[in-house]
PDB file of C-alpha atoms in Angstrom:
ATOM      1  CA  MET A   1      58.536  73.216  54.518  1.00  0.00           C
ATOM      2  CA  ALA A   2      56.777  73.311  56.910  1.00  0.00           C
ATOM      3  CA  SER A   3      58.457  70.250  59.009  1.00  0.00           C
ATOM      4  CA  CYS A   4      61.704  71.615  57.552  1.00  0.00           C
ATOM      5  CA  MET A   5      60.738  74.880  59.831  1.00  0.00           C
ATOM      6  CA  LEU A   6      59.918  72.147  63.365  1.00  0.00           C
ATOM      7  CA  GLN A   7      63.108  70.477  62.154  1.00  0.00           C
ATOM      8  CA  ARG A   8      64.987  74.012  62.558  1.00  0.00           C
ATOM      9  CA  THR A   9      62.870  74.770  65.421  1.00  0.00           C
ATOM     10  CA  PHE A  10      63.778  71.207  67.394  1.00  0.00           C
ATOM     11  CA  ARG A  11      67.606  71.856  66.236  1.00  0.00           C
ATOM     12  CA  ARG A  12      67.516  74.624  68.143  1.00  0.00           C
ATOM     13  CA  LEU A  13      65.749  74.650  71.927  1.00  0.00           C
ATOM     14  CA  PRO A  14      67.901  74.018  74.237  1.00  0.00           C
ATOM     15  CA  THR A  15      66.677  70.899  76.845  1.00  0.00           C
ATOM     16  CA  PRO A  16      65.853  66.925  74.757  1.00  0.00           C
ATOM     17  CA  LEU A  17      62.016  67.215  73.665  1.00  0.00           C
ATOM     18  CA  HIS A  18      60.793  64.769  75.964  1.00  0.00           C
ATOM     19  CA  ARG A  19      61.274  67.095  78.879  1.00  0.00           C
ATOM     20  CA  LEU A  20      59.522  69.797  76.584  1.00  0.00           C
ATOM     21  CA  LEU A  21      56.757  67.403  76.730  1.00  0.00           C
ATOM     22  CA  PRO A  22      53.421  68.066  78.739  1.00  0.00           C
ATOM     23  CA  SER A  23      52.740  66.086  82.452  1.00  0.00           C
ATOM     24  CA  SER A  24      49.642  64.098  81.264  1.00  0.00           C
ATOM     25  CA  PRO A  25      46.902  64.406  84.037  1.00  0.00           C
ATOM     26  CA  PHE A  26      47.659  61.766  86.545  1.00  0.00           C
ATOM     27  CA  GLY A  27      51.435  64.002  87.609  1.00  0.00           C
ATOM     28  CA  THR A  28      53.593  61.562  84.904  1.00  0.00           C
ATOM     29  CA  THR A  29      54.983  62.946  82.279  1.00  0.00           C
ATOM     30  CA  VAL A  30      55.159  61.595  79.313  1.00  0.00           C
ATOM     31  CA  THR A  31      58.178  59.209  78.553  1.00  0.00           C
ATOM     32  CA  LYS A  32      59.969  57.740  76.124  1.00  0.00           C
ATOM     33  CA  THR A  33      57.695  55.088  74.319  1.00  0.00           C
ATOM     34  CA  SER A  34      60.322  53.634  71.347  1.00  0.00           C
ATOM     35  CA  THR A  35      63.861  54.197  70.640  1.00  0.00           C
ATOM     36  CA  GLY A  36      63.492  54.062  67.111  1.00  0.00           C
ATOM     37  CA  LEU A  37      64.925  50.833  66.402  1.00  0.00           C
ATOM     38  CA  VAL A  38      63.672  47.626  65.397  1.00  0.00           C
ATOM     39  CA  GLY A  39      63.917  45.217  68.097  1.00  0.00           C
ATOM     40  CA  LEU A  40      65.414  47.408  71.032  1.00  0.00           C
ATOM     41  CA  PRO A  41      62.649  48.319  73.235  1.00  0.00           C
ATOM     42  CA  VAL A  42      62.862  51.092  75.590  1.00  0.00           C
ATOM     43  CA  HIS A  43      64.200  49.545  79.444  1.00  0.00           C
ATOM     44  CA  PRO A  44      61.275  50.535  82.231  1.00  0.00           C
ATOM     45  CA  ASP A  45      64.881  51.123  84.690  1.00  0.00           C
ATOM     46  CA  PRO A  46      67.713  52.105  82.012  1.00  0.00           C
ATOM     47  CA  VAL A  47      69.890  53.403  84.561  1.00  0.00           C
ATOM     48  CA  PRO A  48      70.552  50.686  87.104  1.00  0.00           C
ATOM     49  CA  ALA A  49      70.684  47.864  84.352  1.00  0.00           C
ATOM     50  CA  LEU A  50      73.733  49.893  83.207  1.00  0.00           C
ATOM     51  CA  LYS A  51      75.671  50.116  86.164  1.00  0.00           C
ATOM     52  CA  ALA A  52      74.534  46.395  87.062  1.00  0.00           C
ATOM     53  CA  ALA A  53      75.359  45.262  83.336  1.00  0.00           C
ATOM     54  CA  ASN A  54      79.406  47.502  84.094  1.00  0.00           C
ATOM     55  CA  LEU A  55      79.832  45.990  86.981  1.00  0.00           C
ATOM     56  CA  LYS A  56      79.326  42.028  85.552  1.00  0.00           C
ATOM     57  CA  ILE A  57      81.979  43.305  83.692  1.00  0.00           C
ATOM     58  CA  LEU A  58      84.517  44.213  85.692  1.00  0.00           C
ATOM     59  CA  GLU A  59      83.905  41.194  87.963  1.00  0.00           C
ATOM     60  CA  ALA A  60      84.333  38.452  85.391  1.00  0.00           C
ATOM     61  CA  VAL A  61      87.541  40.364  83.742  1.00  0.00           C
ATOM     62  CA  ALA A  62      89.123  39.257  87.435  1.00  0.00           C
ATOM     63  CA  PRO A  63      90.362  36.360  86.291  1.00  0.00           C
ATOM     64  CA  ILE A  64      92.199  37.325  83.747  1.00  0.00           C
ATOM     65  CA  PRO A  65      96.025  39.251  84.979  1.00  0.00           C
ATOM     66  CA  ASP A  66      96.408  42.372  84.778  1.00  0.00           C
ATOM     67  CA  SER A  67      99.498  42.309  82.447  1.00  0.00           C
ATOM     68  CA  ALA A  68      96.366  41.700  79.201  1.00  0.00           C
ATOM     69  CA  GLY A  69      95.804  44.289  77.624  1.00  0.00           C
ATOM     70  CA  TYR A  70      92.608  42.881  77.205  1.00  0.00           C
ATOM     71  CA  LYS A  71      91.746  43.361  80.024  1.00  0.00           C
ATOM     72  CA  GLU A  72      93.589  47.020  80.153  1.00  0.00           C
ATOM     73  CA  SER A  73      91.485  48.552  77.799  1.00  0.00           C
ATOM     74  CA  ILE A  74      87.815  46.710  78.762  1.00  0.00           C
ATOM     75  CA  THR A  75      88.297  47.753  82.838  1.00  0.00           C
ATOM     76  CA  GLY A  76      89.126  51.026  82.085  1.00  0.00           C
ATOM     77  CA  ILE A  77      85.967  51.627  79.702  1.00  0.00           C
ATOM     78  CA  THR A  78      83.762  49.845  82.047  1.00  0.00           C
ATOM     79  CA  ASN A  79      85.151  52.242  84.933  1.00  0.00           C
ATOM     80  CA  PHE A  80      85.204  55.167  82.908  1.00  0.00           C
ATOM     81  CA  ARG A  81      81.235  54.913  82.143  1.00  0.00           C
ATOM     82  CA  LEU A  82      80.141  53.278  85.661  1.00  0.00           C
ATOM     83  CA  ARG A  83      81.953  56.838  87.253  1.00  0.00           C
ATOM     84  CA  VAL A  84      79.468  58.733  84.641  1.00  0.00           C
ATOM     85  CA  ILE A  85      76.540  57.186  85.699  1.00  0.00           C
ATOM     86  CA  GLU A  86      77.228  58.221  89.278  1.00  0.00           C
ATOM     87  CA  GLU A  87      78.204  61.479  87.405  1.00  0.00           C
ATOM     88  CA  SER A  88      74.218  61.583  86.686  1.00  0.00           C
ATOM     89  CA  GLU A  89      72.173  61.045  89.434  1.00  0.00           C
ATOM     90  CA  GLY A  90      70.052  59.070  86.971  1.00  0.00           C
ATOM     91  CA  ASP A  91      70.198  62.203  83.877  1.00  0.00           C
ATOM     92  CA  ILE A  92      69.813  59.049  81.112  1.00  0.00           C
ATOM     93  CA  ASP A  93      70.697  61.887  78.313  1.00  0.00           C
ATOM     94  CA  TYR A  94      73.275  62.463  80.501  1.00  0.00           C
ATOM     95  CA  ILE A  95      74.366  59.455  80.457  1.00  0.00           C
ATOM     96  CA  GLU A  96      73.738  58.600  77.017  1.00  0.00           C
ATOM     97  CA  SER A  97      75.630  62.314  76.300  1.00  0.00           C
ATOM     98  CA  GLU A  98      79.414  61.515  78.291  1.00  0.00           C
ATOM     99  CA  ILE A  99      79.667  58.468  76.556  1.00  0.00           C
ATOM    100  CA  ASP A 100      78.424  59.259  73.046  1.00  0.00           C
ATOM    101  CA  CYS A 101      77.326  55.615  71.864  1.00  0.00           C
ATOM    102  CA  GLY A 102      74.096  55.908  71.773  1.00  0.00           C
ATOM    103  CA  GLN A 103      70.768  55.142  74.347  1.00  0.00           C
ATOM    104  CA  ILE A 104      71.036  53.494  76.733  1.00  0.00           C
ATOM    105  CA  GLU A 105      69.455  51.028  75.218  1.00  0.00           C
ATOM    106  CA  GLU A 106      71.904  50.265  72.957  1.00  0.00           C
ATOM    107  CA  LEU A 107      74.271  50.858  76.093  1.00  0.00           C
ATOM    108  CA  ILE A 108      73.063  47.690  77.663  1.00  0.00           C
ATOM    109  CA  VAL A 109      73.311  45.275  75.188  1.00  0.00           C
ATOM    110  CA  GLN A 110      76.795  46.361  74.981  1.00  0.00           C
ATOM    111  CA  ALA A 111      77.718  45.538  78.448  1.00  0.00           C
ATOM    112  CA  GLU A 112      75.814  42.288  77.955  1.00  0.00           C
ATOM    113  CA  ASP A 113      77.580  41.532  74.642  1.00  0.00           C
ATOM    114  CA  GLU A 114      81.030  42.486  76.114  1.00  0.00           C
ATOM    115  CA  LEU A 115      80.084  39.760  79.328  1.00  0.00           C
ATOM    116  CA  ASP A 116      79.991  37.528  75.952  1.00  0.00           C
ATOM    117  CA  VAL A 117      83.419  38.785  75.161  1.00  0.00           C
ATOM    118  CA  VAL A 118      85.027  38.478  78.230  1.00  0.00           C
ATOM    119  CA  ASP A 119      83.389  34.961  78.543  1.00  0.00           C
ATOM    120  CA  MET A 120      85.425  33.237  75.319  1.00  0.00           C
ATOM    121  CA  PHE A 121      88.515  35.389  76.492  1.00  0.00           C
ATOM    122  CA  LEU A 122      87.868  32.848  79.276  1.00  0.00           C
ATOM    123  CA  GLU A 123      87.419  30.092  77.867  1.00  0.00           C
ATOM    124  CA  THR A 124      90.213  30.414  75.023  1.00  0.00           C
ATOM    125  CA  ARG A 125      92.512  32.265  77.570  1.00  0.00           C
ATOM    126  CA  LEU A 126      94.257  34.745  74.816  1.00  0.00           C
ATOM    127  CA  TRP A 127      95.357  36.360  76.811  1.00  0.00           C
ATOM    128  CA  GLU A 128      98.964  33.453  76.077  1.00  0.00           C
ATOM    129  CA  HIS A 129      98.834  34.104  72.492  1.00  0.00           C
ATOM    130  CA  VAL A 130      98.503  37.391  72.041  1.00  0.00           C
ATOM    131  CA  ASN A 131     102.859  38.111  72.288  1.00  0.00           C
ATOM    132  CA  ARG A 132     103.548  35.163  70.503  1.00  0.00           C
ATOM    133  CA  PRO A 133     105.276  35.434  66.929  1.00  0.00           C
ATOM    134  CA  SER A 134     102.603  32.980  64.318  1.00  0.00           C
ATOM    135  CA  LYS A 135     104.901  30.639  63.038  1.00  0.00           C
ATOM    136  CA  GLU A 136     104.575  31.627  59.528  1.00  0.00           C
ATOM    137  CA  PHE A 137     106.209  35.083  60.651  1.00  0.00           C
ATOM    138  CA  VAL A 138     109.663  35.858  59.367  1.00  0.00           C
ATOM    139  CA  GLU A 139     110.691  38.986  60.068  1.00  0.00           C
ATOM    140  CA  THR A 140     112.188  40.315  57.366  1.00  0.00           C
ATOM    141  CA  PRO A 141     115.429  42.615  56.866  1.00  0.00           C
ATOM    142  CA  ALA A 142     115.854  46.341  57.396  1.00  0.00           C
ATOM    143  CA  VAL A 143     117.127  47.688  54.086  1.00  0.00           C
ATOM    144  CA  GLU A 144     119.886  49.790  54.608  1.00  0.00           C
ATOM    145  CA  GLU A 145     119.724  53.223  53.214  1.00  0.00           C
ATOM    146  CA  GLY A 146     121.315  54.261  49.902  1.00  0.00           C
ATOM    147  CA  GLU A 147     119.464  50.890  48.675  1.00  0.00           C
ATOM    148  CA  GLU A 148     116.751  50.365  46.886  1.00  0.00           C
ATOM    149  CA  GLY A 149     113.742  50.424  48.353  1.00  0.00           C
ATOM    150  CA  GLY A 150     114.812  52.688  51.432  1.00  0.00           C
ATOM    151  CA  ASP A 151     115.319  56.328  53.320  1.00  0.00           C
ATOM    152  CA  LYS A 152     117.477  58.591  49.790  1.00  0.00           C
TER     153      LYS A 152
END
């Protein structure tokens, strides 16, 4: 019962819990010690790492033609994330809440994984295959109105 009351209390707090923690006697603020995710440690300097990973994505997609839908999507997402990072002035809570895709350590992993996807996309030149219909593709004729299966 006591833990339930504590949970309700913390949910009502206007500020993230780590900001309410006291400073150590040495003048440093207590910081996050765990992500709570197995195998994902706390990054020692996450904001610059996230920015660098996103900048690498923009560099990596440069050779992909602008007409490729993937390039348009990933460039939009990456530019949004970079804009949030710039606006944040180093505030990790702001970055996490605005991007809303997990903790900052998860965002770094996502960016690094996206670099692998970009490499695969470039290696296989997937943009050349996206708009080509498959050889097995057979167009089904439209059903005329009033015929079986058509709109009535």
